[in-house]
Short mmCIF file of C-alpha atoms in Angstrom, two decimals:
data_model
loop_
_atom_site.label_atom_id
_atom_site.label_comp_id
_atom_site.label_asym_id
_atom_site.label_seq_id
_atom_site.Cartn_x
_atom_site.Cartn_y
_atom_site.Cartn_z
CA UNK A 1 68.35 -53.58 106.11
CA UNK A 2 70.75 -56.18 104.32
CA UNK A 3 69.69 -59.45 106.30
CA UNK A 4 66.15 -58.76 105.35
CA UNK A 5 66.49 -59.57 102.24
CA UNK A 6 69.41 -62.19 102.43
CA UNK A 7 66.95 -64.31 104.41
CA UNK A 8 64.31 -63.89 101.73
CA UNK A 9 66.92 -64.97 99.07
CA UNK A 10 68.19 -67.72 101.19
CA UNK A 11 64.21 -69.11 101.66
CA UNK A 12 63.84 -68.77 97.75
CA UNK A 13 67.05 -70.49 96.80
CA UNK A 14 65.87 -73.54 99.38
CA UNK A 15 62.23 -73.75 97.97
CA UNK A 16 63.79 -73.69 94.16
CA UNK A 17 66.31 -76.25 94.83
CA UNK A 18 64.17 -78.53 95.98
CA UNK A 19 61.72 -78.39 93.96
CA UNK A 20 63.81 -79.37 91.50
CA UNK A 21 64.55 -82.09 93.23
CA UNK A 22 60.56 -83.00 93.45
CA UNK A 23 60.22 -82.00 89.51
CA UNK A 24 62.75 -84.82 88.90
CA UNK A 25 61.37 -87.47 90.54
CA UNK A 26 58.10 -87.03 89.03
CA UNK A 27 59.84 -87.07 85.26
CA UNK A 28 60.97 -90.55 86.69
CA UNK A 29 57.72 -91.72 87.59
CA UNK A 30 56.08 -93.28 84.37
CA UNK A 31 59.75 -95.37 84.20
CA UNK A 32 59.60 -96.57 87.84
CA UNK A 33 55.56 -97.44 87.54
CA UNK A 34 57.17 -100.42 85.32
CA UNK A 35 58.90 -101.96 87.63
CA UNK A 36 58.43 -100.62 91.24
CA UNK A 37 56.42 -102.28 94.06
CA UNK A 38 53.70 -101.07 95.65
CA UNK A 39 55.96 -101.07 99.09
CA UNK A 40 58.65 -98.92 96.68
CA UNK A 41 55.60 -96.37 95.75
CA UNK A 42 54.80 -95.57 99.12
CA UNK A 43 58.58 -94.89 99.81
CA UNK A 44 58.47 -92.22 96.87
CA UNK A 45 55.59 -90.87 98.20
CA UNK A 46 57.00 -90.19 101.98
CA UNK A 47 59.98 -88.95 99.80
CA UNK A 48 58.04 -86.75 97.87
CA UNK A 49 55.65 -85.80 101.03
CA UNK A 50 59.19 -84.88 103.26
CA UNK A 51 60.39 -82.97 100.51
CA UNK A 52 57.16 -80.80 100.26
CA UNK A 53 56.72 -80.39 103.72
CA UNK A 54 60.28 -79.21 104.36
CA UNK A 55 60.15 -76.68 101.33
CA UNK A 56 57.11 -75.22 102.45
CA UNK A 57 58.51 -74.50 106.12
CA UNK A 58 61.65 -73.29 105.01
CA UNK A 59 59.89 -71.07 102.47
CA UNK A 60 57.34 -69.60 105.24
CA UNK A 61 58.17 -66.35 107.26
CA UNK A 62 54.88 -67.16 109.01
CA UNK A 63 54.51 -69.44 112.02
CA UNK A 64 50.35 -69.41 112.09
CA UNK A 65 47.76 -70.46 109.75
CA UNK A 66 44.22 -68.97 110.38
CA UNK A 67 40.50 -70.60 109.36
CA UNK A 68 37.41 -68.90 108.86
CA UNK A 69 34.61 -69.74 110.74
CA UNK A 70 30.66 -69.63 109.87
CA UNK A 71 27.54 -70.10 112.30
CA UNK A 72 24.74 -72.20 110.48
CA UNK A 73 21.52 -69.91 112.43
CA UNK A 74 19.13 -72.90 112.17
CA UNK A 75 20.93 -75.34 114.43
CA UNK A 76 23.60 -72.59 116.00
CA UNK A 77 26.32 -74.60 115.00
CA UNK A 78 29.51 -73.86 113.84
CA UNK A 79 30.67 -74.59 110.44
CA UNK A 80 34.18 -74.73 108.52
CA UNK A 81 34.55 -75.00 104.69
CA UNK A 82 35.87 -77.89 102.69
CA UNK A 83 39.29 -75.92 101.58
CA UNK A 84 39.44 -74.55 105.36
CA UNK A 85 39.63 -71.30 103.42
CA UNK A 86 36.77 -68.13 102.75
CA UNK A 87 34.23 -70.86 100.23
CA UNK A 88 35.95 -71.31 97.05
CA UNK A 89 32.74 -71.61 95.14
CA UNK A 90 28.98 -70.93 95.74
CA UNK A 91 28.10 -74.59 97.18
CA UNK A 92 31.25 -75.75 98.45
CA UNK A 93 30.34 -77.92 101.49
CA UNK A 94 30.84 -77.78 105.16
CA UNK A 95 32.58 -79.46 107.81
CA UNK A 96 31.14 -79.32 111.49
CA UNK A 97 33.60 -77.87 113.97
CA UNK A 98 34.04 -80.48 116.60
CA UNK A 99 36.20 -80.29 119.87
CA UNK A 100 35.76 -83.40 120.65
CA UNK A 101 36.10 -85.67 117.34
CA UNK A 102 39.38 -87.82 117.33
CA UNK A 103 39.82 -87.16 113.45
CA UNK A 104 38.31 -85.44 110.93
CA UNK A 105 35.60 -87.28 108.71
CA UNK A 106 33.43 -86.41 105.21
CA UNK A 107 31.47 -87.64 103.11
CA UNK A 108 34.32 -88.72 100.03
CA UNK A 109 35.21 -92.18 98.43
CA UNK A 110 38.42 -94.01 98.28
CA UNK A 111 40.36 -94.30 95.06
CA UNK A 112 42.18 -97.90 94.91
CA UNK A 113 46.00 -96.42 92.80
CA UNK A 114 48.85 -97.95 92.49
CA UNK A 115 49.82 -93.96 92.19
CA UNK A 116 51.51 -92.29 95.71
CA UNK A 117 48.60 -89.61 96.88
CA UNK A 118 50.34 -86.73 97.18
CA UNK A 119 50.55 -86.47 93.20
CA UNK A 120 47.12 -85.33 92.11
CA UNK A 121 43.93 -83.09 93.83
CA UNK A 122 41.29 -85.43 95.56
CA UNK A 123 43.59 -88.54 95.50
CA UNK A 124 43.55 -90.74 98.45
CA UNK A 125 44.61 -94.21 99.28
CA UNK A 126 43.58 -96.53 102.54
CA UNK A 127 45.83 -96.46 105.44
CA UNK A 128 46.94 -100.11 106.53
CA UNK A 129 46.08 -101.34 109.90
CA UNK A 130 49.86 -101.92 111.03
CA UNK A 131 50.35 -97.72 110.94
CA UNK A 132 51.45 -95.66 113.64
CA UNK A 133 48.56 -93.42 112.47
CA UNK A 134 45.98 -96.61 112.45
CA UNK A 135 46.96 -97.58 115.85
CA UNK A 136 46.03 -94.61 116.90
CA UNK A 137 42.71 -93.71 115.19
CA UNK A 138 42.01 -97.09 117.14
CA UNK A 139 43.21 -95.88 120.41
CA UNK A 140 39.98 -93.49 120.28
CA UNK A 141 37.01 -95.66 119.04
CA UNK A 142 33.57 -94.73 120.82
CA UNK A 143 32.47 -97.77 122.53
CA UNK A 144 28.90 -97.14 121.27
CA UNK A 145 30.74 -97.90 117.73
CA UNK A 146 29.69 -101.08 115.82
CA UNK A 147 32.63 -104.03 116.03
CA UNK A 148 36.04 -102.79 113.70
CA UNK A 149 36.34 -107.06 113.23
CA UNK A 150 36.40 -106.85 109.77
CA UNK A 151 39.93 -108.28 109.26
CA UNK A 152 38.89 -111.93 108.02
CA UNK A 153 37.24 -110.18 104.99
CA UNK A 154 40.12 -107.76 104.52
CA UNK A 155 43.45 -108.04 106.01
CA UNK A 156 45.28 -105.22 106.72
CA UNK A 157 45.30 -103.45 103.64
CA UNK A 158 42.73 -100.72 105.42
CA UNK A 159 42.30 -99.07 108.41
CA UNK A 160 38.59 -99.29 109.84
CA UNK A 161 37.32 -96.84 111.57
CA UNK A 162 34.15 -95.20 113.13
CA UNK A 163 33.35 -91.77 112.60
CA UNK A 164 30.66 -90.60 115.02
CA UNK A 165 27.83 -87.75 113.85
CA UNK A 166 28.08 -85.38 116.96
CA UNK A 167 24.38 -84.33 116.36
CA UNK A 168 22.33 -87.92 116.05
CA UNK A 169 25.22 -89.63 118.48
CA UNK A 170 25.56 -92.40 114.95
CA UNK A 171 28.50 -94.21 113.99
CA UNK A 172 29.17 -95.85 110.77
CA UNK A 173 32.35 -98.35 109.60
CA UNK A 174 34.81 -95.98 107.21
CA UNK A 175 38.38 -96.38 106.00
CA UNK A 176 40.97 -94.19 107.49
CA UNK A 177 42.93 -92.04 104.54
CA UNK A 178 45.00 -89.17 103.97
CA UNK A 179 43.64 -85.74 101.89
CA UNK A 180 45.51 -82.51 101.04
CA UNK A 181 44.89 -78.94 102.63
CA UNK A 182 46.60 -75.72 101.42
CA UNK A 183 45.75 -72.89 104.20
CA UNK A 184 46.07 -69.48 104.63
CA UNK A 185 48.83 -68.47 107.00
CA UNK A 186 48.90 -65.20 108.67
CA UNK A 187 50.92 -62.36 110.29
CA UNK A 188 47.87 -61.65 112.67
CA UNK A 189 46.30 -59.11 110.37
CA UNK A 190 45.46 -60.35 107.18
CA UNK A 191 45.41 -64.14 105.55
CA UNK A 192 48.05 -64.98 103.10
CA UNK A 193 48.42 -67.29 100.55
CA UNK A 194 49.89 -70.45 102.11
CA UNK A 195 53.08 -71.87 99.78
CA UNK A 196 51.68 -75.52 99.71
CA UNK A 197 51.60 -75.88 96.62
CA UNK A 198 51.51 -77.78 93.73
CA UNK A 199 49.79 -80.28 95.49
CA UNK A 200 49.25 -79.09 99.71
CA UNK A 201 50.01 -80.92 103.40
CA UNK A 202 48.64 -83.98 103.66
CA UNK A 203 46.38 -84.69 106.96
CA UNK A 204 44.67 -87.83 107.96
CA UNK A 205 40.66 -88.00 107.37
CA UNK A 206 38.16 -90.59 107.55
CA UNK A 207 36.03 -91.12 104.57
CA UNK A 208 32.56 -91.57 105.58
CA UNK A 209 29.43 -93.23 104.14
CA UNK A 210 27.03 -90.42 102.98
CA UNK A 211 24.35 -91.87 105.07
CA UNK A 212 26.78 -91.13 108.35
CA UNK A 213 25.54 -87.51 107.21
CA UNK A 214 21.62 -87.70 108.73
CA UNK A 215 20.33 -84.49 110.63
CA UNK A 216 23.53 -82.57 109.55
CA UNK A 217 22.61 -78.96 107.83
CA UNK A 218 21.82 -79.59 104.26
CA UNK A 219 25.54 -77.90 103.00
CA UNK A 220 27.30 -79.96 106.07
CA UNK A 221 29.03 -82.77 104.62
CA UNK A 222 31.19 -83.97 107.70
CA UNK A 223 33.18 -83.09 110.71
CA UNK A 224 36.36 -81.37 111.04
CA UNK A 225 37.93 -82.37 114.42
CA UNK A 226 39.75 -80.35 116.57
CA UNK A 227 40.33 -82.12 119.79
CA UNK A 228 43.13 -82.78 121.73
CA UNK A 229 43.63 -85.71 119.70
CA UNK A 230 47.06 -86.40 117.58
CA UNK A 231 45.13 -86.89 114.81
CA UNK A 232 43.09 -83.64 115.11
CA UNK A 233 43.28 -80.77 112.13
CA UNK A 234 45.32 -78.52 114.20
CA UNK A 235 48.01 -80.95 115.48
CA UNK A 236 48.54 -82.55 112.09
CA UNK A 237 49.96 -79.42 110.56
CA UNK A 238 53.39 -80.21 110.16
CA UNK A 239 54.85 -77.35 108.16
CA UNK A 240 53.79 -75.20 110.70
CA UNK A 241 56.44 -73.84 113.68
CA UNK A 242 53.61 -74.69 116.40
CA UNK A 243 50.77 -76.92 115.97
CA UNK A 244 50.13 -76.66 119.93
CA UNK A 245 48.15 -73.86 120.23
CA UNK A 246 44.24 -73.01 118.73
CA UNK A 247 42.37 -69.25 119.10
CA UNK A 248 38.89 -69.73 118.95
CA UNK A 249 36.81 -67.25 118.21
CA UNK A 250 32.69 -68.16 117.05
CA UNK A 251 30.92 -65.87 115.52
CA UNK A 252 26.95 -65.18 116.65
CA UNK A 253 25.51 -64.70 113.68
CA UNK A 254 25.66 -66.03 109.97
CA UNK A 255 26.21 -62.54 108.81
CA UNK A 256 30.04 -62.88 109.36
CA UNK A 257 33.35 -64.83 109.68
CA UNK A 258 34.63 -65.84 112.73
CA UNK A 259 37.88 -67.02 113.09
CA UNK A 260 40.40 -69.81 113.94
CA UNK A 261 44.32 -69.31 114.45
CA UNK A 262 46.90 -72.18 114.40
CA UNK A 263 49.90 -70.89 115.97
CA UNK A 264 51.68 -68.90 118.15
CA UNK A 265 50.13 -65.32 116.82
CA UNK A 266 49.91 -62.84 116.69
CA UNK A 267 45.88 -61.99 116.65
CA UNK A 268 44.88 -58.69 115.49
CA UNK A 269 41.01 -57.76 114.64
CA UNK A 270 40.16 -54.79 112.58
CA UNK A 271 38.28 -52.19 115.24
CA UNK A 272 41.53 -51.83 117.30
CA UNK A 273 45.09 -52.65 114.73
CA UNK A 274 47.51 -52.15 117.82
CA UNK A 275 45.63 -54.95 120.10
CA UNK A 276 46.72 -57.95 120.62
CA UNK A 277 44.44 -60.41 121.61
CA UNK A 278 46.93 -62.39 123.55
CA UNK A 279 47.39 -59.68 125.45
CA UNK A 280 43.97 -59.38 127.44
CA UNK A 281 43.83 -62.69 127.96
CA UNK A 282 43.50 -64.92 131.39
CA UNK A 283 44.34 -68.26 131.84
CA UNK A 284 43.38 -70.87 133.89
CA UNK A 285 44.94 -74.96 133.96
CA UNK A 286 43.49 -77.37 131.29
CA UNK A 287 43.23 -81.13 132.04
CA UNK A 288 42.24 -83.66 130.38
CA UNK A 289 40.08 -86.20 132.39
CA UNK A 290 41.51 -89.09 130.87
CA UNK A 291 43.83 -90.42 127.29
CA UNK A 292 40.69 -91.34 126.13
CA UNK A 293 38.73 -88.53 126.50
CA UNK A 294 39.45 -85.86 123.93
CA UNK A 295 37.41 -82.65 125.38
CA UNK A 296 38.34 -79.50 126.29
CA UNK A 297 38.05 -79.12 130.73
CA UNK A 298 39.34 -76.70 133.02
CA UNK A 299 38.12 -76.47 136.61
CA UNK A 300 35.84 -73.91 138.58
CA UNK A 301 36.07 -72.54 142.00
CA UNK A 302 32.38 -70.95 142.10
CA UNK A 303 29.74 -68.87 140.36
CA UNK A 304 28.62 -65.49 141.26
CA UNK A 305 26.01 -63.53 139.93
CA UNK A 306 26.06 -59.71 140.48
CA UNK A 307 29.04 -60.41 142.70
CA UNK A 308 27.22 -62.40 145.02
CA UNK A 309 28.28 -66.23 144.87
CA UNK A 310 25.56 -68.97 144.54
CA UNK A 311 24.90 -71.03 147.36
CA UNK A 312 26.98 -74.54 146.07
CA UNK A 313 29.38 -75.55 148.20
CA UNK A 314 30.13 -78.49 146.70
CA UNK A 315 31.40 -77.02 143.12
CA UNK A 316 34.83 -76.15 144.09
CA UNK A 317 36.86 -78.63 141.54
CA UNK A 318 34.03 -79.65 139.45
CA UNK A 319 35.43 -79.93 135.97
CA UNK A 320 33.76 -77.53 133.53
CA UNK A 321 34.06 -79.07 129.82
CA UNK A 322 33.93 -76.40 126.72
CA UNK A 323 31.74 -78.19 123.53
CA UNK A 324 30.96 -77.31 120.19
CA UNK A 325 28.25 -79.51 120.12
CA UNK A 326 25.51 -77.98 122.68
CA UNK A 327 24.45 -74.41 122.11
CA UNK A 328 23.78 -73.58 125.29
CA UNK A 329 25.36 -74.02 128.84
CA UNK A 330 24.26 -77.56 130.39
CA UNK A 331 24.57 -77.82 133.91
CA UNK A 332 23.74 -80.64 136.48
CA UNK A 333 20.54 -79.88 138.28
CA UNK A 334 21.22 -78.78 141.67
CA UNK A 335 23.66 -76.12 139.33
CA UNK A 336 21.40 -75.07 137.39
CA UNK A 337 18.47 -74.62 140.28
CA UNK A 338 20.68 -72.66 142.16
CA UNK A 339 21.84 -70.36 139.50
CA UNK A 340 18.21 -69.57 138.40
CA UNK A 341 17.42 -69.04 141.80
CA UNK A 342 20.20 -66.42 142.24
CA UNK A 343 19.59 -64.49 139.00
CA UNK A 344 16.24 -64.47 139.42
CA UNK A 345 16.54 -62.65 142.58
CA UNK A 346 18.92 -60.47 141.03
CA UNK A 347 16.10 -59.65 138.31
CA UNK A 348 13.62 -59.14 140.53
CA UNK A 349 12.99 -55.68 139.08
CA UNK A 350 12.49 -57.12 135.25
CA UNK A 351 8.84 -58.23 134.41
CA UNK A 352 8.53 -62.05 133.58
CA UNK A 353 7.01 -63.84 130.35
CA UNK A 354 6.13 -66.81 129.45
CA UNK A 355 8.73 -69.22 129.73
CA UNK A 356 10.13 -70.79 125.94
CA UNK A 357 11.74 -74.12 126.21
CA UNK A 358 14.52 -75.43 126.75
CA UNK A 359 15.02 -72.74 129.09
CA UNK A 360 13.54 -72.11 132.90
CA UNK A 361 13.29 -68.32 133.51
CA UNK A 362 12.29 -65.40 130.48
CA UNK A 363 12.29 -61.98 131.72
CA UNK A 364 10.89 -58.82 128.86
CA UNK A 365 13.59 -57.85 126.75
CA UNK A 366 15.58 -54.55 127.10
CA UNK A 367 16.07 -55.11 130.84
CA UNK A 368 19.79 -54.94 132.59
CA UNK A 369 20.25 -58.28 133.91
CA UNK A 370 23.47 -58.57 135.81
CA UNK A 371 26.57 -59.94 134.85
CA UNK A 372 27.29 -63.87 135.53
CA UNK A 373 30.65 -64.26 136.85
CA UNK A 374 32.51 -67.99 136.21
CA UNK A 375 35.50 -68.01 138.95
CA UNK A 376 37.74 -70.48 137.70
CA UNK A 377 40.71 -72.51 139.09
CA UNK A 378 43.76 -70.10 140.21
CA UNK A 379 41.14 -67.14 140.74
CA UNK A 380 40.58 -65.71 137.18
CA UNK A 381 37.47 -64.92 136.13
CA UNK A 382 35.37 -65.73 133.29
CA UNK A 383 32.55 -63.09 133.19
CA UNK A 384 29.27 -63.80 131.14
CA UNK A 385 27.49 -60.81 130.30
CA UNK A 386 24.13 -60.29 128.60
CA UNK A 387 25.14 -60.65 125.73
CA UNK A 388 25.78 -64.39 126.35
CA UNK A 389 23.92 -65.28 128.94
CA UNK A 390 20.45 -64.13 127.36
CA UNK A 391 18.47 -65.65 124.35
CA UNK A 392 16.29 -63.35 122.65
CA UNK A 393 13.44 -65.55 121.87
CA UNK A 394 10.80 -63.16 120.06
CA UNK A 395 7.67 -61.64 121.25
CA UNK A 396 9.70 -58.97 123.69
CA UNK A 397 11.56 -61.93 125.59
CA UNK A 398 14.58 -63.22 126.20
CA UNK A 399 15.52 -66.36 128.18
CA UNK A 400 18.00 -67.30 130.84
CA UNK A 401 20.46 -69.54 128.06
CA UNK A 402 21.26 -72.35 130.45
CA UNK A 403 19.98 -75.55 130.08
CA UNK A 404 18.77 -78.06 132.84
CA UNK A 405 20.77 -81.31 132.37
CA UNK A 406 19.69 -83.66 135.03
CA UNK A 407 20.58 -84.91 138.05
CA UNK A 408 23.01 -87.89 136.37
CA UNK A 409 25.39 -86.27 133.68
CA UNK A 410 28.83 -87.09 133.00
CA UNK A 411 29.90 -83.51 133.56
CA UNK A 412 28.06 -80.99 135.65
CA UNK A 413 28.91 -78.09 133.46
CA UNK A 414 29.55 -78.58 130.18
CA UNK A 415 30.07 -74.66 127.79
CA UNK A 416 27.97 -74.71 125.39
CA UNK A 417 28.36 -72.12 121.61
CA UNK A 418 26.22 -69.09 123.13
CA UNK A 419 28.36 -68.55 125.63
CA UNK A 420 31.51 -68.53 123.92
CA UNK A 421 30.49 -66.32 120.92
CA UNK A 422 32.10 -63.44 120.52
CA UNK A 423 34.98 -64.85 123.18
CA UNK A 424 38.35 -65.08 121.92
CA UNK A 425 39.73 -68.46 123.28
CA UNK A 426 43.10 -69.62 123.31
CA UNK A 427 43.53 -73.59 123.59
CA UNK A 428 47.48 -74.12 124.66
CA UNK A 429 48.25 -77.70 124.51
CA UNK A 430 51.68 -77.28 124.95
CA UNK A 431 51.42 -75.86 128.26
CA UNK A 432 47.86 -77.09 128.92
CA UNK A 433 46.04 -73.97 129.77
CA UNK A 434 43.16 -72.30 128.06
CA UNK A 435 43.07 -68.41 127.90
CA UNK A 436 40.18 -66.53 127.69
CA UNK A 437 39.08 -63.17 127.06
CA UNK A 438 35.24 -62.88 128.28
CA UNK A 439 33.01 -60.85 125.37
CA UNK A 440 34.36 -58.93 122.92
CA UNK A 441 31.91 -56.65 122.72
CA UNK A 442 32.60 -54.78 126.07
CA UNK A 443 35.78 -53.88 123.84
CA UNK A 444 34.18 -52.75 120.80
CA UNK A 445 34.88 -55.83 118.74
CA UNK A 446 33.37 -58.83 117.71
CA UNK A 447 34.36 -62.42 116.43
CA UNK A 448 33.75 -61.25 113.25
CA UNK A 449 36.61 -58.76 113.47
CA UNK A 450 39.68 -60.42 111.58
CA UNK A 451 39.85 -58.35 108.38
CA UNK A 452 39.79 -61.76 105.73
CA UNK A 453 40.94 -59.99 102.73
CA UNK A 454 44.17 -61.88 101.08
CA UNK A 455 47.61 -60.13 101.15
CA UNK A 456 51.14 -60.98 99.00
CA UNK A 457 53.49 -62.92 101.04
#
């Protein structure tokens, strides 16, 4: 009972002290503006940005930071608000979640100061090319990207690079900058108000030409990136303990939050207080297939539906990649004809309709179609119930939610949003494995079960 609040005193006396420190070096500011070079005002500001960062971790009991998560119904993608908090005001945009994205981009103009960012809300100033954080960004340009030659006309005072829309497969030329975040952390139950302040963390974003922004939702106003990229949100979060691990959990409707976790957890939803999430979890290896590509892929043994595998001998090993930007399961054709072959056996019982594209076999709605089992590498298994395996598509129908990708893709099964809905995910990039829970909803929970109301620290 006396360390308790020794500890607390000792994280106080830390965060006061040096803020101090931070309070007097911005009273010296309008005297060193006089005389300083620009090279000696980005020095202050990595002073200024250390001493932040450090205050905030030593200041934070909390070793997670959690993001709410909202489904946009007319494209079924998933969405993330500007302040990465519950919206802040009626019309505050979006940003597209994106597992794939090297860094995060949106829509947001550069301010040319001779002021350190870091100082002031919405203030941002262009990376140079010769950065560790440049060379990088550069490391992970999309070869269907337009030419980043642009040095004759500007040196290396910026960093260009090319943000690609995930939805119309664009790319536009952008400057590589830095913007501020201040994020809930958590305990597992309940958000908490983060202690970035005065100013928040600084993380590395792209800002992107509004036309870059074609066939996004209306309120989507650019992409918030979180691959396995260094410069992805997650793994930029300094002040956190660990930055290696990301729950996923997307919601299946619009009429609630779903959630994201940065951290080590705990992950508690509302319907059950006493379970942890981590703790009905499988896991199965992660790879990546190579540096340069940034998705999520674990491997898979076989599929069986109603127990009984599908005839595929050849799957064994295939890589499986998890995406945020197709709704629904794509699989390589000779997958996906087998698979429809199998459940449609199993169904045999269930009356058929009309068939509603993009899909191949629509049964009536309200029948019990067996559960789709996904044996992955090591021997766990992923199970796929109705829930996410069948698309209610009006008119007493519901459709078979796997997609027909053709005989030449890249990978022959790529996850697509349906399917993990209401499936609590846990992306560990520190040991490279991905947990996973299969639905939710056999449990008496939902995506939509992290109680979002803000507690005291």
């Amino acid at each position: 009972m006396i360390n308790k609040p020794q500890t607390k005193l000792k994280y106080y006396n830390i965060h006061t002290f040096i803020h101090h420190i931070y309070i007097y070096i911005l009273s010296l500011l309008p005297s060193l503006l006089v005389s300083v070079t620009k090279e000696d005002m980005h020095l202050i500001n990595l002073l200024l940005f250390i001493l932040l960062s450090f205050s905030h971790h030593a200041y934070s009991r909390f070793n997670t930071s959690v993001i709410p998560i909202t489904k946009d119904e007319a494209t079924s993608l998933h969405k993330v608000a500007w302040s990465f908090k519950v919206r802040q005001w009626d019309g505050e945009p979006y940003l597209l979640l994106d597992l794939e994205a090297p860094f995060t981009w949106k829509d947001c103009v550069i301010k040319h100061s001779d002021i350190p960012c870091g100082l002031e809300e919405g203030c941002r100033f262009p990376l140079r090319c010769d950065t560790t954080l440049c060379k990088e960004a550069k490391s992970y340009i999309n070869p269907i990207c337009p030419s980043l030659n642009i040095t004759d006309k500007y040196g290396c005072s910026i960093c260009a690079v090319t943000p690609l829309n995930p939805v119309s497969n664009v790319c536009k030329i952008s400057q590589l900058t830095t913007d501020l975040v201040d994020l809930y952390l958590t305990d597992g139950r309940n958000p908490s108000p983060g202690p970035n302040r005065p100013f928040g963390s600084q993380f590395v974003v792209s800002c992107a030409p509004s036309s870059l922004l074609r066939s996004f939702p209306k309120d989507v106003r650019g992409v918030a990136a979180f691959s396995w990229s260094g410069l992805s949100f997650p793994r930029q979060l300094s002040f956190l303990d660990v930055t290696g691990k990301v729950g996923l959990c997307l919601p299946s409707s619009s009429a609630g939050l779903g959630v994201a976790f940065l951290g080590e957890g705990p992950f508690y939803f509302t319907s059950n207080r006493n379970l942890d999430l981590r703790s009905i979890l499988s896991y199965t290896p992660m790879v990546r297939r190579s540096s340069k590509d940034l998705g999520y892929y674990v491997k898979i043994n076989r599929i069986l539906v109603k127990g009984t595998p599908v005839s595929l001998p050849a799957l064994k090993g295939s890589y499986v990649k998890l995406s945020s930007r197709v709704p629904y399961t794509v699989l390589r054709s000779d997958i996906y004809k087998a698979l429809v072959a199998s459940f449609s056996k199993a169904t045999a019982g269930i009356p058929r309709v009309s068939v509603v594209k993009p899909f191949g076999l629509c049964l009536k709605d309200g029948g019990v179609v067996p559960r789709i089992d996904l044996e992955m590498e090591g021997g766990k298994v992923w199970s796929v119930s109705g829930e996410n395996s069948m698309k209610r598509v009006g008119n007493g129908g519901a459709c078979l939610a796997f997609v027909d990708g053709g005989s030449k893709v890249k990978d022959p099964v790529v996850i697509g949003t349906f399917q993990m809905e209401n499936n609590f995910l846990l992306f560990d990039l520190v040991n490279q494995k991905l947990g996973f829970s299969s639905s939710l909803l056999g449990r008496g929970t939902s995506c939509t079960g992290f109680n979002f109301t803000v507690v005291g620290n």
